[in-house]
Amino acid sequence: MHFEPLTIAGAMRVRIDRKADERGFFARTFCTDEFAAHGLPAAAVQASISFNVRRGTIRGLHFQWPPSKEGKLVRCLRGSLWDVLLDLRPGSPSYLRHQAVTLDEDNRDAVFIPHGVGHGFQTLADETEVHYQMSDVFVAELQSGLRWNDPAFGIAWPMPVSVMSGRDAAYPDFRREAFEAELARRSSGRLP
């Protein structure tokens, strides 16, 4: 595997190293030793699949509040997607910046998204399937998100939206001070 740092601090593009012959190819997609050597979580505690029927589908921008430490390794198994990372860590040098990468069934790349970084994607092809490996268990009470088209982030999505959940479409405008106060409250453990 080849590990390429992204502009979002701690995020990494993971490219496979194909061993090809007349049958096709073989490639490793995960190795605890190689991930640990690059400062990435060496264990996945959950895995999920997202199947998306229509091109133009948007999912996200999702994140987990503290105390979750959920990092994600995201790979496109079928189809194509435009994957977006949004840094939500106030102390990070890339705080409130985003980066997008294209993942598809041809390049078979993956993206590691550190905890504290929001994630979303738009499908570029019908019947796109996405595989996630998570470094922490999903906790429904800690899930949250930010609106895909919030002007605070200026994300230029590649095409018109064809499908989106009502929840994702209805997130309120981002308010930096309120977000940082809630993040600090949850990080301190002072919950109601």
mmCIF file with all atom_site columns, C-alpha atoms in Angstrom:
data_model
loop_
_atom_site.group_PDB
_atom_site.id
_atom_site.type_symbol
_atom_site.label_atom_id
_atom_site.label_alt_id
_atom_site.label_comp_id
_atom_site.label_asym_id
_atom_site.label_entity_id
_atom_site.label_seq_id
_atom_site.pdbx_PDB_ins_code
_atom_site.Cartn_x
_atom_site.Cartn_y
_atom_site.Cartn_z
_atom_site.occupancy
_atom_site.B_iso_or_equiv
_atom_site.pdbx_formal_charge
_atom_site.auth_seq_id
_atom_site.auth_comp_id
_atom_site.auth_asym_id
_atom_site.auth_atom_id
_atom_site.pdbx_PDB_model_num
ATOM 1   C CA . MET A 1 1   ? 0.000   0.000   0.000   1.00 0.00 ? 1   MET A CA 1
ATOM 2   C CA . HIS A 1 2   ? 1.044   3.594   -0.565  1.00 0.00 ? 2   HIS A CA 1
ATOM 3   C CA . PHE A 1 3   ? 0.060   6.288   1.951   1.00 0.00 ? 3   PHE A CA 1
ATOM 4   C CA . GLU A 1 4   ? -0.337  9.879   0.740   1.00 0.00 ? 4   GLU A CA 1
ATOM 5   C CA . PRO A 1 5   ? -1.078  12.668  3.246   1.00 0.00 ? 5   PRO A CA 1
ATOM 6   C CA . LEU A 1 6   ? -3.975  14.962  2.333   1.00 0.00 ? 6   LEU A CA 1
ATOM 7   C CA . THR A 1 7   ? -4.240  18.679  3.128   1.00 0.00 ? 7   THR A CA 1
ATOM 8   C CA . ILE A 1 8   ? -6.556  17.884  6.061   1.00 0.00 ? 8   ILE A CA 1
ATOM 9   C CA . ALA A 1 9   ? -4.240  17.219  9.006   1.00 0.00 ? 9   ALA A CA 1
ATOM 10  C CA . GLY A 1 10  ? -4.060  13.490  9.783   1.00 0.00 ? 10  GLY A CA 1
ATOM 11  C CA . ALA A 1 11  ? -6.074  12.439  6.715   1.00 0.00 ? 11  ALA A CA 1
ATOM 12  C CA . MET A 1 12  ? -4.503  10.013  4.291   1.00 0.00 ? 12  MET A CA 1
ATOM 13  C CA . ARG A 1 13  ? -5.186  8.587   0.852   1.00 0.00 ? 13  ARG A CA 1
ATOM 14  C CA . VAL A 1 14  ? -4.355  4.878   0.775   1.00 0.00 ? 14  VAL A CA 1
ATOM 15  C CA . ARG A 1 15  ? -3.501  3.420   -2.628  1.00 0.00 ? 15  ARG A CA 1
ATOM 16  C CA . ILE A 1 16  ? -3.284  -0.294  -3.248  1.00 0.00 ? 16  ILE A CA 1
ATOM 17  C CA . ASP A 1 17  ? -0.231  -2.001  -4.723  1.00 0.00 ? 17  ASP A CA 1
ATOM 18  C CA . ARG A 1 18  ? -1.581  -4.358  -7.394  1.00 0.00 ? 18  ARG A CA 1
ATOM 19  C CA . LYS A 1 19  ? 0.146   -7.673  -8.083  1.00 0.00 ? 19  LYS A CA 1
ATOM 20  C CA . ALA A 1 20  ? -1.204  -8.480  -11.547 1.00 0.00 ? 20  ALA A CA 1
ATOM 21  C CA . ASP A 1 21  ? -1.047  -11.580 -13.722 1.00 0.00 ? 21  ASP A CA 1
ATOM 22  C CA . GLU A 1 22  ? -3.241  -13.276 -16.324 1.00 0.00 ? 22  GLU A CA 1
ATOM 23  C CA . ARG A 1 23  ? -5.950  -13.943 -13.698 1.00 0.00 ? 23  ARG A CA 1
ATOM 24  C CA . GLY A 1 24  ? -6.333  -10.285 -12.729 1.00 0.00 ? 24  GLY A CA 1
ATOM 25  C CA . PHE A 1 25  ? -4.676  -8.802  -9.666  1.00 0.00 ? 25  PHE A CA 1
ATOM 26  C CA . PHE A 1 26  ? -4.296  -9.165  -5.914  1.00 0.00 ? 26  PHE A CA 1
ATOM 27  C CA . ALA A 1 27  ? -3.782  -6.294  -3.465  1.00 0.00 ? 27  ALA A CA 1
ATOM 28  C CA . ARG A 1 28  ? -3.740  -5.786  0.281   1.00 0.00 ? 28  ARG A CA 1
ATOM 29  C CA . THR A 1 29  ? -6.300  -3.209  1.457   1.00 0.00 ? 29  THR A CA 1
ATOM 30  C CA . PHE A 1 30  ? -5.557  -3.151  5.198   1.00 0.00 ? 30  PHE A CA 1
ATOM 31  C CA . CYS A 1 31  ? -2.598  -4.097  7.392   1.00 0.00 ? 31  CYS A CA 1
ATOM 32  C CA . THR A 1 32  ? -2.342  -3.241  11.085  1.00 0.00 ? 32  THR A CA 1
ATOM 33  C CA . ASP A 1 33  ? 1.458   -2.901  10.922  1.00 0.00 ? 33  ASP A CA 1
ATOM 34  C CA . GLU A 1 34  ? 1.428   -0.596  7.887   1.00 0.00 ? 34  GLU A CA 1
ATOM 35  C CA . PHE A 1 35  ? -1.408  1.544   9.268   1.00 0.00 ? 35  PHE A CA 1
ATOM 36  C CA . ALA A 1 36  ? 0.317   1.873   12.655  1.00 0.00 ? 36  ALA A CA 1
ATOM 37  C CA . ALA A 1 37  ? 3.614   2.790   10.932  1.00 0.00 ? 37  ALA A CA 1
ATOM 38  C CA . HIS A 1 38  ? 1.787   5.721   9.268   1.00 0.00 ? 38  HIS A CA 1
ATOM 39  C CA . GLY A 1 39  ? 0.132   6.885   12.513  1.00 0.00 ? 39  GLY A CA 1
ATOM 40  C CA . LEU A 1 40  ? -3.311  5.522   11.593  1.00 0.00 ? 40  LEU A CA 1
ATOM 41  C CA . PRO A 1 41  ? -5.537  3.340   13.787  1.00 0.00 ? 41  PRO A CA 1
ATOM 42  C CA . ALA A 1 42  ? -4.457  -0.275  13.519  1.00 0.00 ? 42  ALA A CA 1
ATOM 43  C CA . ALA A 1 43  ? -7.841  -1.717  14.419  1.00 0.00 ? 43  ALA A CA 1
ATOM 44  C CA . ALA A 1 44  ? -11.293 -1.511  12.926  1.00 0.00 ? 44  ALA A CA 1
ATOM 45  C CA . VAL A 1 45  ? -14.156 -2.226  15.312  1.00 0.00 ? 45  VAL A CA 1
ATOM 46  C CA . GLN A 1 46  ? -17.045 -1.842  12.846  1.00 0.00 ? 46  GLN A CA 1
ATOM 47  C CA . ALA A 1 47  ? -17.566 -2.049  9.103   1.00 0.00 ? 47  ALA A CA 1
ATOM 48  C CA . SER A 1 48  ? -20.517 -0.836  7.035   1.00 0.00 ? 48  SER A CA 1
ATOM 49  C CA . ILE A 1 49  ? -21.663 -0.607  3.421   1.00 0.00 ? 49  ILE A CA 1
ATOM 50  C CA . SER A 1 50  ? -23.598 2.237   1.802   1.00 0.00 ? 50  SER A CA 1
ATOM 51  C CA . PHE A 1 51  ? -25.381 1.400   -1.457  1.00 0.00 ? 51  PHE A CA 1
ATOM 52  C CA . ASN A 1 52  ? -26.601 4.377   -3.497  1.00 0.00 ? 52  ASN A CA 1
ATOM 53  C CA . VAL A 1 53  ? -29.017 3.809   -6.369  1.00 0.00 ? 53  VAL A CA 1
ATOM 54  C CA . ARG A 1 54  ? -28.744 7.126   -8.196  1.00 0.00 ? 54  ARG A CA 1
ATOM 55  C CA . ARG A 1 55  ? -25.948 9.296   -9.512  1.00 0.00 ? 55  ARG A CA 1
ATOM 56  C CA . GLY A 1 56  ? -25.952 12.666  -7.703  1.00 0.00 ? 56  GLY A CA 1
ATOM 57  C CA . THR A 1 57  ? -26.886 11.220  -4.294  1.00 0.00 ? 57  THR A CA 1
ATOM 58  C CA . ILE A 1 58  ? -25.403 13.143  -1.360  1.00 0.00 ? 58  ILE A CA 1
ATOM 59  C CA . ARG A 1 59  ? -24.765 11.678  2.073   1.00 0.00 ? 59  ARG A CA 1
ATOM 60  C CA . GLY A 1 60  ? -23.383 13.901  4.799   1.00 0.00 ? 60  GLY A CA 1
ATOM 61  C CA . LEU A 1 61  ? -21.676 15.911  6.080   1.00 0.00 ? 61  LEU A CA 1
ATOM 62  C CA . HIS A 1 62  ? -21.633 13.634  9.140   1.00 0.00 ? 62  HIS A CA 1
ATOM 63  C CA . PHE A 1 63  ? -19.538 13.500  12.293  1.00 0.00 ? 63  PHE A CA 1
ATOM 64  C CA . GLN A 1 64  ? -19.648 12.083  15.837  1.00 0.00 ? 64  GLN A CA 1
ATOM 65  C CA . TRP A 1 65  ? -19.458 14.331  18.909  1.00 0.00 ? 65  TRP A CA 1
ATOM 66  C CA . PRO A 1 66  ? -16.973 13.505  21.691  1.00 0.00 ? 66  PRO A CA 1
ATOM 67  C CA . PRO A 1 67  ? -16.336 11.290  23.459  1.00 0.00 ? 67  PRO A CA 1
ATOM 68  C CA . SER A 1 68  ? -16.385 9.320   20.191  1.00 0.00 ? 68  SER A CA 1
ATOM 69  C CA . LYS A 1 69  ? -13.003 8.781   18.574  1.00 0.00 ? 69  LYS A CA 1
ATOM 70  C CA . GLU A 1 70  ? -14.495 7.466   15.323  1.00 0.00 ? 70  GLU A CA 1
ATOM 71  C CA . GLY A 1 71  ? -12.048 7.546   12.445  1.00 0.00 ? 71  GLY A CA 1
ATOM 72  C CA . LYS A 1 72  ? -13.113 6.059   9.099   1.00 0.00 ? 72  LYS A CA 1
ATOM 73  C CA . LEU A 1 73  ? -11.425 4.265   6.248   1.00 0.00 ? 73  LEU A CA 1
ATOM 74  C CA . VAL A 1 74  ? -13.687 4.765   3.207   1.00 0.00 ? 74  VAL A CA 1
ATOM 75  C CA . ARG A 1 75  ? -13.369 2.879   -0.096  1.00 0.00 ? 75  ARG A CA 1
ATOM 76  C CA . CYS A 1 76  ? -15.567 2.743   -3.205  1.00 0.00 ? 76  CYS A CA 1
ATOM 77  C CA . LEU A 1 77  ? -16.322 -0.869  -4.174  1.00 0.00 ? 77  LEU A CA 1
ATOM 78  C CA . ARG A 1 78  ? -18.548 -0.141  -7.171  1.00 0.00 ? 78  ARG A CA 1
ATOM 79  C CA . GLY A 1 79  ? -19.285 3.019   -9.118  1.00 0.00 ? 79  GLY A CA 1
ATOM 80  C CA . SER A 1 80  ? -17.682 6.359   -8.327  1.00 0.00 ? 80  SER A CA 1
ATOM 81  C CA . LEU A 1 81  ? -17.957 9.074   -5.688  1.00 0.00 ? 81  LEU A CA 1
ATOM 82  C CA . TRP A 1 82  ? -16.637 12.497  -4.805  1.00 0.00 ? 82  TRP A CA 1
ATOM 83  C CA . ASP A 1 83  ? -15.587 12.150  -1.155  1.00 0.00 ? 83  ASP A CA 1
ATOM 84  C CA . VAL A 1 84  ? -15.416 15.262  1.059   1.00 0.00 ? 84  VAL A CA 1
ATOM 85  C CA . LEU A 1 85  ? -13.528 15.736  4.331   1.00 0.00 ? 85  LEU A CA 1
ATOM 86  C CA . LEU A 1 86  ? -14.233 18.817  6.493   1.00 0.00 ? 86  LEU A CA 1
ATOM 87  C CA . ASP A 1 87  ? -11.893 19.503  9.428   1.00 0.00 ? 87  ASP A CA 1
ATOM 88  C CA . LEU A 1 88  ? -13.929 20.249  12.584  1.00 0.00 ? 88  LEU A CA 1
ATOM 89  C CA . ARG A 1 89  ? -11.034 20.277  15.079  1.00 0.00 ? 89  ARG A CA 1
ATOM 90  C CA . PRO A 1 90  ? -10.462 23.837  16.393  1.00 0.00 ? 90  PRO A CA 1
ATOM 91  C CA . GLY A 1 91  ? -6.776  23.211  17.168  1.00 0.00 ? 91  GLY A CA 1
ATOM 92  C CA . SER A 1 92  ? -5.990  21.765  13.754  1.00 0.00 ? 92  SER A CA 1
ATOM 93  C CA . PRO A 1 93  ? -3.992  23.738  11.177  1.00 0.00 ? 93  PRO A CA 1
ATOM 94  C CA . SER A 1 94  ? -6.687  22.820  8.627   1.00 0.00 ? 94  SER A CA 1
ATOM 95  C CA . TYR A 1 95  ? -9.665  23.761  10.858  1.00 0.00 ? 95  TYR A CA 1
ATOM 96  C CA . LEU A 1 96  ? -12.834 24.467  8.805   1.00 0.00 ? 96  LEU A CA 1
ATOM 97  C CA . ARG A 1 97  ? -11.084 23.632  5.538   1.00 0.00 ? 97  ARG A CA 1
ATOM 98  C CA . HIS A 1 98  ? -12.285 20.875  3.268   1.00 0.00 ? 98  HIS A CA 1
ATOM 99  C CA . GLN A 1 99  ? -10.732 18.582  0.719   1.00 0.00 ? 99  GLN A CA 1
ATOM 100 C CA . ALA A 1 100 ? -12.348 16.250  -1.788  1.00 0.00 ? 100 ALA A CA 1
ATOM 101 C CA . VAL A 1 101 ? -10.989 13.194  -3.562  1.00 0.00 ? 101 VAL A CA 1
ATOM 102 C CA . THR A 1 102 ? -12.517 10.924  -6.173  1.00 0.00 ? 102 THR A CA 1
ATOM 103 C CA . LEU A 1 103 ? -12.832 7.280   -5.177  1.00 0.00 ? 103 LEU A CA 1
ATOM 104 C CA . ASP A 1 104 ? -13.995 4.720   -7.703  1.00 0.00 ? 104 ASP A CA 1
ATOM 105 C CA . GLU A 1 105 ? -14.030 1.061   -8.633  1.00 0.00 ? 105 GLU A CA 1
ATOM 106 C CA . ASP A 1 106 ? -11.074 1.568   -10.980 1.00 0.00 ? 106 ASP A CA 1
ATOM 107 C CA . ASN A 1 107 ? -8.583  3.293   -8.666  1.00 0.00 ? 107 ASN A CA 1
ATOM 108 C CA . ARG A 1 108 ? -9.767  1.309   -5.597  1.00 0.00 ? 108 ARG A CA 1
ATOM 109 C CA . ASP A 1 109 ? -8.182  3.958   -3.363  1.00 0.00 ? 109 ASP A CA 1
ATOM 110 C CA . ALA A 1 110 ? -9.322  4.523   0.193   1.00 0.00 ? 110 ALA A CA 1
ATOM 111 C CA . VAL A 1 111 ? -9.358  7.650   2.339   1.00 0.00 ? 111 VAL A CA 1
ATOM 112 C CA . PHE A 1 112 ? -8.646  7.649   6.068   1.00 0.00 ? 112 PHE A CA 1
ATOM 113 C CA . ILE A 1 113 ? -10.734 10.300  7.841   1.00 0.00 ? 113 ILE A CA 1
ATOM 114 C CA . PRO A 1 114 ? -9.498  11.092  11.384  1.00 0.00 ? 114 PRO A CA 1
ATOM 115 C CA . HIS A 1 115 ? -11.916 11.520  14.272  1.00 0.00 ? 115 HIS A CA 1
ATOM 116 C CA . GLY A 1 116 ? -13.130 15.093  14.474  1.00 0.00 ? 116 GLY A CA 1
ATOM 117 C CA . VAL A 1 117 ? -13.298 15.432  10.692  1.00 0.00 ? 117 VAL A CA 1
ATOM 118 C CA . GLY A 1 118 ? -16.724 15.616  9.036   1.00 0.00 ? 118 GLY A CA 1
ATOM 119 C CA . HIS A 1 119 ? -17.423 13.371  6.065   1.00 0.00 ? 119 HIS A CA 1
ATOM 120 C CA . GLY A 1 120 ? -19.797 13.339  3.137   1.00 0.00 ? 120 GLY A CA 1
ATOM 121 C CA . PHE A 1 121 ? -19.901 12.286  -0.477  1.00 0.00 ? 121 PHE A CA 1
ATOM 122 C CA . GLN A 1 122 ? -21.755 12.641  -3.751  1.00 0.00 ? 122 GLN A CA 1
ATOM 123 C CA . THR A 1 123 ? -22.116 9.676   -6.077  1.00 0.00 ? 123 THR A CA 1
ATOM 124 C CA . LEU A 1 124 ? -20.844 10.188  -9.620  1.00 0.00 ? 124 LEU A CA 1
ATOM 125 C CA . ALA A 1 125 ? -22.411 6.992   -10.981 1.00 0.00 ? 125 ALA A CA 1
ATOM 126 C CA . ASP A 1 126 ? -25.588 4.992   -10.483 1.00 0.00 ? 126 ASP A CA 1
ATOM 127 C CA . GLU A 1 127 ? -25.368 1.997   -8.144  1.00 0.00 ? 127 GLU A CA 1
ATOM 128 C CA . THR A 1 128 ? -22.346 3.224   -6.195  1.00 0.00 ? 128 THR A CA 1
ATOM 129 C CA . GLU A 1 129 ? -21.337 1.093   -3.219  1.00 0.00 ? 129 GLU A CA 1
ATOM 130 C CA . VAL A 1 130 ? -19.117 2.412   -0.435  1.00 0.00 ? 130 VAL A CA 1
ATOM 131 C CA . HIS A 1 131 ? -17.338 0.395   2.273   1.00 0.00 ? 131 HIS A CA 1
ATOM 132 C CA . TYR A 1 132 ? -16.452 1.920   5.657   1.00 0.00 ? 132 TYR A CA 1
ATOM 133 C CA . GLN A 1 133 ? -14.194 0.615   8.414   1.00 0.00 ? 133 GLN A CA 1
ATOM 134 C CA . MET A 1 134 ? -14.517 2.517   11.697  1.00 0.00 ? 134 MET A CA 1
ATOM 135 C CA . SER A 1 135 ? -12.025 2.828   14.560  1.00 0.00 ? 135 SER A CA 1
ATOM 136 C CA . ASP A 1 136 ? -14.780 3.325   17.168  1.00 0.00 ? 136 ASP A CA 1
ATOM 137 C CA . VAL A 1 137 ? -18.312 2.019   17.528  1.00 0.00 ? 137 VAL A CA 1
ATOM 138 C CA . PHE A 1 138 ? -21.141 4.160   16.197  1.00 0.00 ? 138 PHE A CA 1
ATOM 139 C CA . VAL A 1 139 ? -23.225 5.783   18.953  1.00 0.00 ? 139 VAL A CA 1
ATOM 140 C CA . ALA A 1 140 ? -26.550 7.149   17.709  1.00 0.00 ? 140 ALA A CA 1
ATOM 141 C CA . GLU A 1 141 ? -26.744 9.778   20.475  1.00 0.00 ? 141 GLU A CA 1
ATOM 142 C CA . LEU A 1 142 ? -23.410 11.257  19.321  1.00 0.00 ? 142 LEU A CA 1
ATOM 143 C CA . GLN A 1 143 ? -24.237 11.509  15.612  1.00 0.00 ? 143 GLN A CA 1
ATOM 144 C CA . SER A 1 144 ? -24.584 14.908  14.034  1.00 0.00 ? 144 SER A CA 1
ATOM 145 C CA . GLY A 1 145 ? -23.943 16.697  10.807  1.00 0.00 ? 145 GLY A CA 1
ATOM 146 C CA . LEU A 1 146 ? -23.570 19.898  8.878   1.00 0.00 ? 146 LEU A CA 1
ATOM 147 C CA . ARG A 1 147 ? -25.503 20.959  5.817   1.00 0.00 ? 147 ARG A CA 1
ATOM 148 C CA . TRP A 1 148 ? -23.876 19.955  2.536   1.00 0.00 ? 148 TRP A CA 1
ATOM 149 C CA . ASN A 1 149 ? -24.328 23.418  0.980   1.00 0.00 ? 149 ASN A CA 1
ATOM 150 C CA . ASP A 1 150 ? -23.654 25.620  4.019   1.00 0.00 ? 150 ASP A CA 1
ATOM 151 C CA . PRO A 1 151 ? -22.031 28.837  2.740   1.00 0.00 ? 151 PRO A CA 1
ATOM 152 C CA . ALA A 1 152 ? -19.610 28.751  5.708   1.00 0.00 ? 152 ALA A CA 1
ATOM 153 C CA . PHE A 1 153 ? -17.682 25.965  3.965   1.00 0.00 ? 153 PHE A CA 1
ATOM 154 C CA . GLY A 1 154 ? -17.984 26.876  0.277   1.00 0.00 ? 154 GLY A CA 1
ATOM 155 C CA . ILE A 1 155 ? -17.972 23.295  -0.991  1.00 0.00 ? 155 ILE A CA 1
ATOM 156 C CA . ALA A 1 156 ? -18.533 23.210  -4.754  1.00 0.00 ? 156 ALA A CA 1
ATOM 157 C CA . TRP A 1 157 ? -20.267 19.887  -5.307  1.00 0.00 ? 157 TRP A CA 1
ATOM 158 C CA . PRO A 1 158 ? -19.669 18.434  -8.788  1.00 0.00 ? 158 PRO A CA 1
ATOM 159 C CA . MET A 1 159 ? -23.307 18.029  -9.901  1.00 0.00 ? 159 MET A CA 1
ATOM 160 C CA . PRO A 1 160 ? -26.921 18.765  -8.951  1.00 0.00 ? 160 PRO A CA 1
ATOM 161 C CA . VAL A 1 161 ? -28.340 16.717  -6.079  1.00 0.00 ? 161 VAL A CA 1
ATOM 162 C CA . SER A 1 162 ? -30.618 13.852  -7.142  1.00 0.00 ? 162 SER A CA 1
ATOM 163 C CA . VAL A 1 163 ? -31.308 12.246  -3.739  1.00 0.00 ? 163 VAL A CA 1
ATOM 164 C CA . MET A 1 164 ? -30.640 13.305  -0.139  1.00 0.00 ? 164 MET A CA 1
ATOM 165 C CA . SER A 1 165 ? -32.158 12.427  3.207   1.00 0.00 ? 165 SER A CA 1
ATOM 166 C CA . GLY A 1 166 ? -34.427 14.972  4.862   1.00 0.00 ? 166 GLY A CA 1
ATOM 167 C CA . ARG A 1 167 ? -32.114 15.007  7.865   1.00 0.00 ? 167 ARG A CA 1
ATOM 168 C CA . ASP A 1 168 ? -29.064 15.909  5.760   1.00 0.00 ? 168 ASP A CA 1
ATOM 169 C CA . ALA A 1 169 ? -30.961 18.646  3.914   1.00 0.00 ? 169 ALA A CA 1
ATOM 170 C CA . ALA A 1 170 ? -32.286 20.214  7.135   1.00 0.00 ? 170 ALA A CA 1
ATOM 171 C CA . TYR A 1 171 ? -29.141 20.796  9.182   1.00 0.00 ? 171 TYR A CA 1
ATOM 172 C CA . PRO A 1 172 ? -29.086 24.461  10.305  1.00 0.00 ? 172 PRO A CA 1
ATOM 173 C CA . ASP A 1 173 ? -26.518 27.049  9.262   1.00 0.00 ? 173 ASP A CA 1
ATOM 174 C CA . PHE A 1 174 ? -23.105 26.553  10.870  1.00 0.00 ? 174 PHE A CA 1
ATOM 175 C CA . ARG A 1 175 ? -22.397 28.947  13.729  1.00 0.00 ? 175 ARG A CA 1
ATOM 176 C CA . ARG A 1 176 ? -18.737 28.730  14.699  1.00 0.00 ? 176 ARG A CA 1
ATOM 177 C CA . GLU A 1 177 ? -19.086 30.019  18.273  1.00 0.00 ? 177 GLU A CA 1
ATOM 178 C CA . ALA A 1 178 ? -22.012 27.707  19.074  1.00 0.00 ? 178 ALA A CA 1
ATOM 179 C CA . PHE A 1 179 ? -20.236 24.724  17.495  1.00 0.00 ? 179 PHE A CA 1
ATOM 180 C CA . GLU A 1 180 ? -17.019 25.343  19.431  1.00 0.00 ? 180 GLU A CA 1
ATOM 181 C CA . ALA A 1 181 ? -18.935 25.802  22.710  1.00 0.00 ? 181 ALA A CA 1
ATOM 182 C CA . GLU A 1 182 ? -20.803 22.524  22.189  1.00 0.00 ? 182 GLU A CA 1
ATOM 183 C CA . LEU A 1 183 ? -17.594 20.736  21.241  1.00 0.00 ? 183 LEU A CA 1
ATOM 184 C CA . ALA A 1 184 ? -15.849 22.043  24.375  1.00 0.00 ? 184 ALA A CA 1
ATOM 185 C CA . ARG A 1 185 ? -18.809 21.036  26.571  1.00 0.00 ? 185 ARG A CA 1
ATOM 186 C CA . ARG A 1 186 ? -18.892 17.520  25.161  1.00 0.00 ? 186 ARG A CA 1
ATOM 187 C CA . SER A 1 187 ? -15.100 17.168  25.274  1.00 0.00 ? 187 SER A CA 1
ATOM 188 C CA . SER A 1 188 ? -15.040 18.123  28.954  1.00 0.00 ? 188 SER A CA 1
ATOM 189 C CA . GLY A 1 189 ? -17.615 15.488  29.850  1.00 0.00 ? 189 GLY A CA 1
ATOM 190 C CA . ARG A 1 190 ? -20.020 18.078  31.307  1.00 0.00 ? 190 ARG A CA 1
ATOM 191 C CA . LEU A 1 191 ? -23.191 16.724  29.774  1.00 0.00 ? 191 LEU A CA 1
ATOM 192 C CA . PRO A 1 192 ? -26.688 17.444  31.091  1.00 0.00 ? 192 PRO A CA 1
#
